[in-house]
XYZ file of C-alpha atoms in Angstrom:
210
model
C -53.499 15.116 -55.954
C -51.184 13.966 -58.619
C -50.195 17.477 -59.824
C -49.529 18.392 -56.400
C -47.422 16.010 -56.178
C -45.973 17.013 -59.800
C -45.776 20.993 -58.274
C -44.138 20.128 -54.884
C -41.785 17.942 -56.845
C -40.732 20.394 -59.298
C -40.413 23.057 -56.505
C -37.889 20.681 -54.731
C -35.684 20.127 -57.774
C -35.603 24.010 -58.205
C -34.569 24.523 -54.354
C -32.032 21.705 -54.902
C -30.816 23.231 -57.825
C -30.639 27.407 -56.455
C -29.051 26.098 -52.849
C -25.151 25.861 -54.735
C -25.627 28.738 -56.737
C -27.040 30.865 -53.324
C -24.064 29.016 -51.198
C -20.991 29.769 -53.968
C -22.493 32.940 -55.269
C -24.173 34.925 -52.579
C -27.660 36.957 -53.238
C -26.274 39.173 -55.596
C -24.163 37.411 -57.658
C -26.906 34.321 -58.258
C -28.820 34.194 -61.088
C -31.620 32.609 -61.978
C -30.629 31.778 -65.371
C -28.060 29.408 -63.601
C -30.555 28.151 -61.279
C -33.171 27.229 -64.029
C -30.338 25.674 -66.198
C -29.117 23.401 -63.040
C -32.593 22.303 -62.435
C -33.128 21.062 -66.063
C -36.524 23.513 -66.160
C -37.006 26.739 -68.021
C -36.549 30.171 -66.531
C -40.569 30.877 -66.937
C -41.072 27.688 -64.513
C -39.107 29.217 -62.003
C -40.671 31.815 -61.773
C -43.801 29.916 -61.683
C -43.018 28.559 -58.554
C -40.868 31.701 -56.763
C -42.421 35.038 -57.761
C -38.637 36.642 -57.407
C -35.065 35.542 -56.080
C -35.680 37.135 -53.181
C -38.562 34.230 -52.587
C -36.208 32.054 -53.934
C -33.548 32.830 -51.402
C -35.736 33.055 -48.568
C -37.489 29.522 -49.090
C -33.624 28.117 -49.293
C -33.166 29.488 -45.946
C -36.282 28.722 -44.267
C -36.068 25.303 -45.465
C -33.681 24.389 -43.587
C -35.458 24.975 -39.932
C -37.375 21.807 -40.308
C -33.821 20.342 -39.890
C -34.174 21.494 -36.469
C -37.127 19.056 -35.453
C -34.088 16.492 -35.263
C -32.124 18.616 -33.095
C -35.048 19.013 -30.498
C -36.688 14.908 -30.755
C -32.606 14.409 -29.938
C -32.522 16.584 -26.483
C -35.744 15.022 -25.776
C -35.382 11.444 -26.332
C -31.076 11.611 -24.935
C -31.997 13.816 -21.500
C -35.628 12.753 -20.747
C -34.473 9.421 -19.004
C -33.164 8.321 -15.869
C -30.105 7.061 -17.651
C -26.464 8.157 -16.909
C -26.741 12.030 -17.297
C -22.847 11.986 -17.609
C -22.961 9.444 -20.750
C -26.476 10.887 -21.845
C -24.906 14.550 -21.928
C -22.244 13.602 -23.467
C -24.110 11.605 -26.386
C -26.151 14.966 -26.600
C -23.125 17.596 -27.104
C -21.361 14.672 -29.765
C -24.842 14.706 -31.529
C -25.724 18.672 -31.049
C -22.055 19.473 -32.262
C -21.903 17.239 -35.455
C -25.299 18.521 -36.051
C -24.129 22.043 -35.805
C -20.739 21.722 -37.906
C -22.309 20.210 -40.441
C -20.684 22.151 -43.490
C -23.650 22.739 -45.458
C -25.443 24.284 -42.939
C -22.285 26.387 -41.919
C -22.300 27.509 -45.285
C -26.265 28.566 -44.759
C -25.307 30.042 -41.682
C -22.187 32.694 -43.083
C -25.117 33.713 -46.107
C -27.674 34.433 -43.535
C -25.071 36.522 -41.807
C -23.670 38.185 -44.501
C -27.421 39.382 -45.754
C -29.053 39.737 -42.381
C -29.085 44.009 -43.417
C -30.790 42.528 -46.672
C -33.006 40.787 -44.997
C -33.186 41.161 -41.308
C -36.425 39.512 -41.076
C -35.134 36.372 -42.613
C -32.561 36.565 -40.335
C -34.513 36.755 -36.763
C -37.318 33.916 -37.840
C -34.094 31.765 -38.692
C -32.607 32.187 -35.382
C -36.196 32.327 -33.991
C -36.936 28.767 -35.555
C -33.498 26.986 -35.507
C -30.978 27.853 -32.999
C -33.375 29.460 -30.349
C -36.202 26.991 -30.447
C -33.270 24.193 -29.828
C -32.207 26.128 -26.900
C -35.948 26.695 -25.208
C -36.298 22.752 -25.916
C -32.918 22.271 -23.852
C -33.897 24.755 -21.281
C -37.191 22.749 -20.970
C -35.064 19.669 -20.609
C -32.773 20.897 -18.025
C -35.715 22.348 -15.847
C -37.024 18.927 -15.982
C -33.598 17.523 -14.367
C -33.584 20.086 -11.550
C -37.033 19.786 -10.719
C -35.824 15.648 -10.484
C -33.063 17.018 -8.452
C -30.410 15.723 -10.635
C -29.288 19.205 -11.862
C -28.689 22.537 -9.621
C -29.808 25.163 -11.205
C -32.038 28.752 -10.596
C -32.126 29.262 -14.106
C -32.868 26.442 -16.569
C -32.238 29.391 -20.058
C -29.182 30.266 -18.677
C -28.047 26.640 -17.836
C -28.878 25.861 -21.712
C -26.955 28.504 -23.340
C -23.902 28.398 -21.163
C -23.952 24.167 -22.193
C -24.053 25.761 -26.013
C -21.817 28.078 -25.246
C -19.441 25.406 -23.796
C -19.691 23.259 -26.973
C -19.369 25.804 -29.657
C -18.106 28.767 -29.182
C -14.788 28.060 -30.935
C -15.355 25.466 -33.333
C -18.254 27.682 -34.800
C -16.534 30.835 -34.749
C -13.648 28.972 -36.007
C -15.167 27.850 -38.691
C -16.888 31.151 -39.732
C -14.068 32.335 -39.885
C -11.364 30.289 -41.375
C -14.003 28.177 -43.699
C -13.241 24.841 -45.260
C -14.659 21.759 -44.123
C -11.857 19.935 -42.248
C -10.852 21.948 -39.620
C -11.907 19.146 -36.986
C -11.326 15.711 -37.483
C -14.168 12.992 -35.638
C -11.628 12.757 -32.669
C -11.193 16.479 -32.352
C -15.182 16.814 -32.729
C -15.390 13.946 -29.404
C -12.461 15.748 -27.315
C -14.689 19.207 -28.069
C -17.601 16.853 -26.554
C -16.306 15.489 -23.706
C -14.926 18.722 -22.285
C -17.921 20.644 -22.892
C -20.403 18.088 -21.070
C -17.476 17.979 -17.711
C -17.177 21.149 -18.123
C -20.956 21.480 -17.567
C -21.238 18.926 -14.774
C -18.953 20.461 -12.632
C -21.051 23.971 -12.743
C -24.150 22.163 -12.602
C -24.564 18.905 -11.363
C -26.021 17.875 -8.350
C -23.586 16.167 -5.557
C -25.676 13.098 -5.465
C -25.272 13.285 -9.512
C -21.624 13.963 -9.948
């Protein structure tokens, strides 16, 4: 037990390390010299653990979709109440959007897109088990307040992506785009909230509801 402990330890400290060197350098230009030397192990103990950088890369990627279980306990836990569904959808797209803009994970998000013909497997399973498993969970939500009768709705998938698409469809491609990490102050990230989750209401909320 205590050297898997030791293993999954030193296997963390070498993701820790490679996740800069990925992020600043891309795929190509990383090297595993760098990553071994940032990690304070040798070269021969990364490989130990990651048969190639292409493992390497992938388990940087993948390891950040258990990041996601906190984006679906949050839909969960904010909409499955009989609470204020203005204030609760509102505390969900403030939550969902500084989740999103995170800058690390934007970061993580450009490298996945500018090697998804790399690796167009790692790709899909990262949308498959990040941003689309969040949206099924908010579908599921959202079916659950129309069958209550709270929301009107025929289609609970479409009702979740265009509430996504409400949120962030310009901050995100903003910020794909223009990079840098201060492109929207806390304010502008709660005026981005607000409009999104009114916007929503109006297209979707019951009359008894709005």
């Amino acid at each position: 037990m205590e050297d898997n402990g030791r293993t999954a330890r030193k296997r963390a400290q070498i993701l820790e390390a490679a996740r800069p060197v990925f992020l600043r350098n891309g795929y190509v230009g990383a090297s595993m010299d760098e990553v071994a030397a940032l990690a304070s192990v040798s070269k021969q103990t990364v490989y130990k653990h990651f048969t190639d950088k292409e493992q390497l890369f992938t388990s940087i990627i993948m390891d950040t979709t258990a990041q996601v279980e906190g984006l679906t306990k949050m839909i969960t836990a904010t909409l499955d109440d009989d609470g204020d569904l203005a204030r609760d959808l509102r505390a969900l797209a403030r939550g969902f959007l500084g989740a999103i803009m995170e800058p690390e994970l934007l970061r993580l998000r450009r490298l996945v897109m500018a090697e998804a013909e790399r690796f167009p497997d790692l790709g899909r399973t990262w949308y498959e088990r990040g941003f689309e498993r969040s949206l099924k969970t908010l579908a599921a939500a959202f079916g659950r307040l129309g069958e209550r009768g709270v929301l009107r709705l025929d289609d609970p998938e479409l009702a979740a992506e265009h509430f996504v698409g409400l949120l962030l469809w310009i901050p995100v491609n903003k910020a794909m785009f223009r990079g840098g990490n201060d492109l929207y102050a806390e304010a502008d990230l709660d005026r981005l909230a607000e409009a999104a989750a009114g916007a929503f209401l109006r297209a979707y909320a019951s009359p008894d509801t709005a």
